Coordinates of C-alpha atoms and ligand atoms in Angstrom, one line a residue:
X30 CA 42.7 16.8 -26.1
X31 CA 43.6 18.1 -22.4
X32 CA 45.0 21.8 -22.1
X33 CA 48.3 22.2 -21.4
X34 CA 48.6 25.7 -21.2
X35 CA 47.8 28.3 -18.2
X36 CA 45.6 31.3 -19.2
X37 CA 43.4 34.2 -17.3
X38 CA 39.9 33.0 -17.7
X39 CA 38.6 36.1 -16.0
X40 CA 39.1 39.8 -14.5
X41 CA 37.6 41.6 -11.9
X42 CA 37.7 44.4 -9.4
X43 CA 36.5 46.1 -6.8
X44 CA 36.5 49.8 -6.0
X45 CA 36.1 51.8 -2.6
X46 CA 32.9 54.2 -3.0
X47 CA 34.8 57.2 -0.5
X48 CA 36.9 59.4 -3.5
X49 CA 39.7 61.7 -2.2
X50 CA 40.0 64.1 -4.8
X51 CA 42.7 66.6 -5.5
X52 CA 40.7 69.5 -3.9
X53 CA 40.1 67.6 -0.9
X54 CA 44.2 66.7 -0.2
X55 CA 45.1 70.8 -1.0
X56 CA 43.0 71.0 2.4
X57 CA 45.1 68.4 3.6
X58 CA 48.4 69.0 2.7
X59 CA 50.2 72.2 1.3
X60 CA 49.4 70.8 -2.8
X61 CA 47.4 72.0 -5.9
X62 CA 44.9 70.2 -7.9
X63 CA 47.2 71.9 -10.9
X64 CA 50.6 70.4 -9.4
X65 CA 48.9 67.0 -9.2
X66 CA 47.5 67.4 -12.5
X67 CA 50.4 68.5 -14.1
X68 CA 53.0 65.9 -12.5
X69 CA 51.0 63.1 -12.2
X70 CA 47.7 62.8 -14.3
X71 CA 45.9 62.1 -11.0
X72 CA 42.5 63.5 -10.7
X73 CA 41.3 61.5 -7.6
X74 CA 41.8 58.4 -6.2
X75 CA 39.2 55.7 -3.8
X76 CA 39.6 55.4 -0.2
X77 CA 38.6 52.3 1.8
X78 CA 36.3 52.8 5.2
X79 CA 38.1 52.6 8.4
X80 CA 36.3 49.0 9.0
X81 CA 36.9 47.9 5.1
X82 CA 39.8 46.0 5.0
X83 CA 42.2 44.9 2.2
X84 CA 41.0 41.5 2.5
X85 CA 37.3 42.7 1.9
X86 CA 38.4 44.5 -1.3
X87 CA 40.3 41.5 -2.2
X88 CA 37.0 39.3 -1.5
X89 CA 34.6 41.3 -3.5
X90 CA 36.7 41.6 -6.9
X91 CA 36.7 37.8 -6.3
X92 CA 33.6 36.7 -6.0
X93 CA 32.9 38.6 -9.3
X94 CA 36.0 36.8 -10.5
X95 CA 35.4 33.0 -10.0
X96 CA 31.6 33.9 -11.1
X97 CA 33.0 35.6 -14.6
X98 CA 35.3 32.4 -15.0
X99 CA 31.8 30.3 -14.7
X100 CA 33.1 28.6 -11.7
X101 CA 31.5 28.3 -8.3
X102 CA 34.2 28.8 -5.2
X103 CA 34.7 25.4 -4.3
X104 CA 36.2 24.6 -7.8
X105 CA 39.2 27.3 -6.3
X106 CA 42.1 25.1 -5.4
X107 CA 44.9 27.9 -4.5
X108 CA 44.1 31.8 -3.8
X109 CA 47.4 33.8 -3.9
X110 CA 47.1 37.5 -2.7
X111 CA 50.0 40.5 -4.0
X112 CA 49.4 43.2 -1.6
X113 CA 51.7 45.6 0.3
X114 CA 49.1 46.6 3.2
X115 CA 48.0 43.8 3.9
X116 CA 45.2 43.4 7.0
X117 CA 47.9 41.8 9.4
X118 CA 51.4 42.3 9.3
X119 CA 52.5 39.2 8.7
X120 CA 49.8 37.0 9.4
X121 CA 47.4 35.6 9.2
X122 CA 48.0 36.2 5.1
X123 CA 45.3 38.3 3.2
X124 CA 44.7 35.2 1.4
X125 CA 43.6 33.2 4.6
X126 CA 41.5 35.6 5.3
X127 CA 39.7 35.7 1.1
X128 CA 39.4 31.9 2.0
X129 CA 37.8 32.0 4.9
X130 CA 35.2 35.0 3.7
X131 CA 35.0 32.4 0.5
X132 CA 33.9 29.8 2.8
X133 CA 37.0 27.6 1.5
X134 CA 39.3 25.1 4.1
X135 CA 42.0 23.2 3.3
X136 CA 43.2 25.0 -0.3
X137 CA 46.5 26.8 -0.7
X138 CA 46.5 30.4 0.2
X139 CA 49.3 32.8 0.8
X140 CA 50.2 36.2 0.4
X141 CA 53.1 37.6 -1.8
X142 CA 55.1 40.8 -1.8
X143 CA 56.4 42.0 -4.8
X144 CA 55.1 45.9 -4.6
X145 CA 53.7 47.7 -8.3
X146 CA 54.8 44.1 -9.8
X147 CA 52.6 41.7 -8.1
X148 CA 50.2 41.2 -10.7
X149 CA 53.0 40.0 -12.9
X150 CA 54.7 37.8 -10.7
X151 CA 51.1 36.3 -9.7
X152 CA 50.5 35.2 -13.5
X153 CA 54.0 33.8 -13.4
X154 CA 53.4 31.7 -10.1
X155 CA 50.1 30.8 -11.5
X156 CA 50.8 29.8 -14.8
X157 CA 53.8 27.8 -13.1
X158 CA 51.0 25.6 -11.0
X159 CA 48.7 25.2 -13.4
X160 CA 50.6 24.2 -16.3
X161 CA 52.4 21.2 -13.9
X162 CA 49.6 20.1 -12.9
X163 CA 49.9 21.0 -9.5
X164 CA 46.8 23.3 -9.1
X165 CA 43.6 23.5 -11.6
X166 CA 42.3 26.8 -10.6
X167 CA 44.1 29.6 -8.9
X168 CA 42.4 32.8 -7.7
X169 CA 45.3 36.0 -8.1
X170 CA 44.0 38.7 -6.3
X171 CA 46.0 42.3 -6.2
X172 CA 44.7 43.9 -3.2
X173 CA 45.5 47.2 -1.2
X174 CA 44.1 49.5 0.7
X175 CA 47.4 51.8 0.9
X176 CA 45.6 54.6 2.8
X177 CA 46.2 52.2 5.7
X178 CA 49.9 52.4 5.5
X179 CA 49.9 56.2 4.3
X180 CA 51.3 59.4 5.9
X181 CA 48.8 62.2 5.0
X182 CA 50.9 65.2 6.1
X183 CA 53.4 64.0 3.4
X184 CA 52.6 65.7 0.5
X185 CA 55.5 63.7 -1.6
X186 CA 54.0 60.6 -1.5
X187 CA 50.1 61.0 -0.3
X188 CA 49.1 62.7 -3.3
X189 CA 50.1 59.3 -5.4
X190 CA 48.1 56.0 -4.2
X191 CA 45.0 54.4 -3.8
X192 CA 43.0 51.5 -2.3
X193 CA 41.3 48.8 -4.8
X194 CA 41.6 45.5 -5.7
X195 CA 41.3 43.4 -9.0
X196 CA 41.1 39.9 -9.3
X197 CA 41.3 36.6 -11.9
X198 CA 41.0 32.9 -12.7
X199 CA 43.9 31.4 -14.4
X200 CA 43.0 27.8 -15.3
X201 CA 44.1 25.6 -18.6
X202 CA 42.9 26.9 -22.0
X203 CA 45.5 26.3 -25.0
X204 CA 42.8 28.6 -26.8
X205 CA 43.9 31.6 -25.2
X206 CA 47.5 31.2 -23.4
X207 CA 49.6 33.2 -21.2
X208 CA 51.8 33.7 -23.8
X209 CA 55.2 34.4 -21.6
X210 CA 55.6 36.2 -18.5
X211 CA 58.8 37.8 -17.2
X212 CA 59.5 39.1 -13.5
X213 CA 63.1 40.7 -12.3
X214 CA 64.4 42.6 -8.9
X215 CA 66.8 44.3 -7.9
X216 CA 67.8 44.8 -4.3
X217 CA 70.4 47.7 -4.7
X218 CA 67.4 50.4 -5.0
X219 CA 65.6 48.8 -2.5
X220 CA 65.5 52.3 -0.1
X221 CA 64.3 54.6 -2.6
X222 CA 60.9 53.3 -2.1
X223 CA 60.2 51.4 0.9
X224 CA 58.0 50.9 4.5
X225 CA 59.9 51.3 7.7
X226 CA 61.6 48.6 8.7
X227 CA 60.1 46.0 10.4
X228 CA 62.7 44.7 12.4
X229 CA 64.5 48.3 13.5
X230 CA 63.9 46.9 17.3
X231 CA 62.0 45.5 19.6
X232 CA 59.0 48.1 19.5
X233 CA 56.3 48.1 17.1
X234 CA 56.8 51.1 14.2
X235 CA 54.3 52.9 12.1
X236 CA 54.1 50.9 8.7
X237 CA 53.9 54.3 6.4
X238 CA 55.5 54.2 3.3
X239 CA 58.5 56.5 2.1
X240 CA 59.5 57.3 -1.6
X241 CA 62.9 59.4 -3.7
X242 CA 59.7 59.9 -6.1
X243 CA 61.9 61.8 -8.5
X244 CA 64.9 59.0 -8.7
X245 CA 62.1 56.0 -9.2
X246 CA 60.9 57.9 -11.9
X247 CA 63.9 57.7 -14.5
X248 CA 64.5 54.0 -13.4
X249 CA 61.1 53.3 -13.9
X250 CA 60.7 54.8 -17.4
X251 CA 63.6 52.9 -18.5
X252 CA 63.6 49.3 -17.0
X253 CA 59.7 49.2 -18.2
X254 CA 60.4 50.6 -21.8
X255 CA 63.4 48.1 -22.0
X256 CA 61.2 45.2 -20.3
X257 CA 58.1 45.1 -23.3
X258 CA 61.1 45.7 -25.9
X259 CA 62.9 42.2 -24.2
X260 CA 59.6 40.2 -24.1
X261 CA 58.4 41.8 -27.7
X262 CA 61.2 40.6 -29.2
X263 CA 61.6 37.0 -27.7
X264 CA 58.6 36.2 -28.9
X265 CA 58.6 37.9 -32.2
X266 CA 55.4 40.4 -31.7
X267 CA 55.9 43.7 -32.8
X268 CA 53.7 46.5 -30.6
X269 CA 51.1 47.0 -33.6
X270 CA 50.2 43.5 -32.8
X271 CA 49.5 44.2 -29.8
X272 CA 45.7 45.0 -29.0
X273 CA 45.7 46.6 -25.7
X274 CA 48.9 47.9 -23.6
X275 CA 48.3 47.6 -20.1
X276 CA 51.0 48.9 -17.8
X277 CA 51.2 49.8 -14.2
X278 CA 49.3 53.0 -13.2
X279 CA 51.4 54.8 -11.0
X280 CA 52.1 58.5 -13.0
X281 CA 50.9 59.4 -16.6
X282 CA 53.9 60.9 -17.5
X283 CA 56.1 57.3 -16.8
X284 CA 52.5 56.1 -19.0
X285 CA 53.3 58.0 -21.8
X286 CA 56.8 58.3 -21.4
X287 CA 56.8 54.4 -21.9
X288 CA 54.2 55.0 -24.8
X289 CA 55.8 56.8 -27.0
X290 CA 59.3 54.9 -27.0
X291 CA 57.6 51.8 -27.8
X292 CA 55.1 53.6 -30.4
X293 CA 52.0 52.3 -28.8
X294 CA 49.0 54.4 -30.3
X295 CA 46.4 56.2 -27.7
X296 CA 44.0 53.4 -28.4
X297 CA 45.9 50.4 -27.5
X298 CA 47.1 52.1 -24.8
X299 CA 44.6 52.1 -21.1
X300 CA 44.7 54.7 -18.6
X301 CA 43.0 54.4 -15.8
X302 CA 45.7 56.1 -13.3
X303 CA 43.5 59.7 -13.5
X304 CA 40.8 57.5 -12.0
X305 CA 42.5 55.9 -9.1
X306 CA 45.9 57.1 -8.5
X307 CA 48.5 54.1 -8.0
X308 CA 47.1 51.0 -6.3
X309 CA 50.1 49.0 -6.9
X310 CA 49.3 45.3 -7.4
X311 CA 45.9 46.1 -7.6
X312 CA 46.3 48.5 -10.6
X313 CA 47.1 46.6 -13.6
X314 CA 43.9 44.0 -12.7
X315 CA 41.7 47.3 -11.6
X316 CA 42.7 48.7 -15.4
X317 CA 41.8 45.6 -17.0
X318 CA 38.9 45.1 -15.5
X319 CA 37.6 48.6 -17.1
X320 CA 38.9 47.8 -20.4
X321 CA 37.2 44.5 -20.0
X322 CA 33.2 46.1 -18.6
X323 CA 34.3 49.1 -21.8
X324 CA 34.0 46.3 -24.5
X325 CA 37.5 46.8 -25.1
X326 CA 39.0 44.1 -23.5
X327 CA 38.2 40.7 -25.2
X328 CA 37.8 37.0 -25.2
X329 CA 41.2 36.3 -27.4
X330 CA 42.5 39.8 -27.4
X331 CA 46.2 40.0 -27.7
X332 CA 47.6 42.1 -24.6
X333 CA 50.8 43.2 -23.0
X334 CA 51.1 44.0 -19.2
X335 CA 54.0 45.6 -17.9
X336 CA 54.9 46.5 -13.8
X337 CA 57.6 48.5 -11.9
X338 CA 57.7 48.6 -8.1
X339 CA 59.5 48.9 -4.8
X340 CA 62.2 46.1 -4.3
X341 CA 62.9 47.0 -6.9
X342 CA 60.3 44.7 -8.7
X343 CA 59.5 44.5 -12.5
X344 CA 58.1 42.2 -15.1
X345 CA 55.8 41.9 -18.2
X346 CA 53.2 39.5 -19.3
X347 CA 52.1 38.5 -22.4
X348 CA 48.6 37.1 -23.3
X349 CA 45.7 36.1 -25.0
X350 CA 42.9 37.1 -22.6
X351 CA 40.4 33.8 -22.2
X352 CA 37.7 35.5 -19.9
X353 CA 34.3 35.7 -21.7
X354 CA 32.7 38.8 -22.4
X355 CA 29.9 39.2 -19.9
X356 CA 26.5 38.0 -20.8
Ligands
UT7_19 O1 54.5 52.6 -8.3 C1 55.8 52.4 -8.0 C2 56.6 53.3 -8.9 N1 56.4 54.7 -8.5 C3 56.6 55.6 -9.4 O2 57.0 55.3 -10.5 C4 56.5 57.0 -9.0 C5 57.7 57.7 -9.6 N2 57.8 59.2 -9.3 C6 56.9 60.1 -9.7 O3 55.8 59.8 -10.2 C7 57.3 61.5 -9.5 O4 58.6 61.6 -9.2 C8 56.5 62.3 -8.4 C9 55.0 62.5 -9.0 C10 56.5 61.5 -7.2 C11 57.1 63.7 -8.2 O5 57.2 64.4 -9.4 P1 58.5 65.2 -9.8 O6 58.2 65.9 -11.0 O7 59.6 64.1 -9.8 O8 58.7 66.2 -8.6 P2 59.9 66.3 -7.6 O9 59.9 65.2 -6.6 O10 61.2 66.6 -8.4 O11 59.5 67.7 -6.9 C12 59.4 68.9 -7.6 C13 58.9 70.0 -6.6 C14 59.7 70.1 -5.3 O12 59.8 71.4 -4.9 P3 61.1 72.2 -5.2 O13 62.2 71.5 -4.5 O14 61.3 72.2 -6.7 O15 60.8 73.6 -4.7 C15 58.8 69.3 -4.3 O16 59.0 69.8 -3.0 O17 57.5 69.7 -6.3 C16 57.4 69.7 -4.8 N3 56.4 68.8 -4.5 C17 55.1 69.1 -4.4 N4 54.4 70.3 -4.6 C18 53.1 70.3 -4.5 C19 56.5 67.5 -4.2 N5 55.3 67.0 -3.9 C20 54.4 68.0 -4.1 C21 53.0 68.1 -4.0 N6 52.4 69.2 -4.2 N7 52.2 67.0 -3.7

């Protein structure tokens, strides 16, 4: 019988080579590796060339992507990018430009913007298309390379992000479904974490990013620890059952902070965030895709993602992963 139900049939990424580390940005900026350490968890994060763009990242956690799904590219009928630095603002999309380096014409492709949450709202979107019928296989890429968009004499905020990307398949499987997903905003906070404006006049301004790091915190901590209690309970799982916890990477502390409230144990719990500092939509893919290459991560494997971002953004997913573990 035909599949009726969406599912993430593979996970990908790809990581800069260039690390910035923690010793590097004290000659940078007036910072410590020990303040880093000690606020955020950061160790060192992956910086993108100058010619590397995010569209590159985004096309290399692909290709490994559509090849882990067993597909080939042309069997890729929508690519949909989450990315807040994207290579043009506004266009052409990041996802025009995955096509195009996928040698694919006339599919869907656009970009979204939905900050830390992308990842979730792209399994939503693609669940959506793929369970209606309207699309058979959809690439979701979370792509950044935030170091474009970054003001390195600002200690407050420079110290936090990342470039990467991480990438998937969602395609029909009722063996291993997107179980729900949930995504939710709210405008009201929208200046605590935020890009200039774009449309302050008629002159072009610099794109950097700008953060109340402190206030984003406590909201963070509790809209994600209520948002995997909402979803928990509407489908009746209770955290034990949950194999692997996958939340955004953006500071340790929010990690465990979140942790802890809803008892998650050290092992179902991945933290990558020492390892790359925040990518925003590319972190939750980026941290799957190590739990995935670590074994830990498996075909069937019960697991609960959960975002916060600028907007503000949020959501959570739940869902059996369907991507097969590599031969
Ligand atoms: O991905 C989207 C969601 N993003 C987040 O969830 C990020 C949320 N926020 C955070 O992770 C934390 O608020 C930060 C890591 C950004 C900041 O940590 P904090 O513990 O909230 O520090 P703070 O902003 O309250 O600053 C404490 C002190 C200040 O000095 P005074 O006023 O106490 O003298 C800052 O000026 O730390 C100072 N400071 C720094 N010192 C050394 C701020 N940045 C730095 C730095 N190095 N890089």
């Amino acid at each position: 019988m035909k599949s009726t139900k969406a599912s993430l049939k593979s996970i990908a990424s790809y990581i800069p080579t260039k690390i910035l580390s923690n010793f590097d940005l004290e000659k940078m900026v007036q910072t410590s590796n020990e303040w880093i350490l000690r606020r955020t968890g950061i160790e060192q994060r992956h910086i993108a060339d100058n010619d590397e763009n995010t569209s590159d990242l985004g096309t290399k956690a692909a290709i490994k992507a559509i090849q882990r799904a067993n597909l080939n590219p042309q069997d890729i009928d929508a690519i949909i990018v989450a990315t807040l630095s994207p290579d043009y603002f506004t266009m052409p999309s990041t996802a025009c430009k995955i096509a195009h380096n996928l040698g694919l014409k006339n599919i869907t492709a656009f970009d979204i913007s939905a900050a830390c949450s992308g990842f979730i709202y792209l399994l939503e979107l693609a669940k959506s298309m793929v369970e209606s019928g309207m699309k058979k296989n959809i690439l979701i890429i979370g792509a950044e390379k935030i170091s474009s968009i970054m003001d390195y004499t600002d200690r407050s905020i420079c110290v936090l992000f990342g470039d990467g990307a991480g990438a998937g398949v969602v395609s029909l499987d009722d063996n291993f479904p997107i179980i729900d997903t949930h995504t939710a905003s709210d405008g009201e906070f929208g200046d605590l974490l935020m890009t200039q404006r774009a449309q302050k006049s008629n002159i072009c301004t610099p794109l950097s990013m700008q953060m109340k790091g402190n206030e984003v915190f406590k909201i963070a901590v509790n809209t994600l620890s209520s948002d995997v209690v909402e979803i928990l309970t509407k489908n009746n799982i209770k955290s034990e059952e949950i194999d692997l916890f996958i939340p955004h990477q953006a500071n340790l502390r929010i990690i465990k902070a979140v942790q802890e409230k809803l008892n998650f144990t050290d092992k179902q719990c991945v933290v990558t965030v020492q390892k790359y500092g925040n990518t925003s939509a590319a972190s939750i893919p980026m941290a799957m895709n190590d739990a995935y290459e670590q074994g830990l991560l498996k075909q069937g494997s019960l697991i609960l993602l959960d975002a916060f971002g600028g907007g503000f953004t949020w959501g959570s997913a739940l869902l059996r992963f369907g991507g097969e573990n590599d031969k």
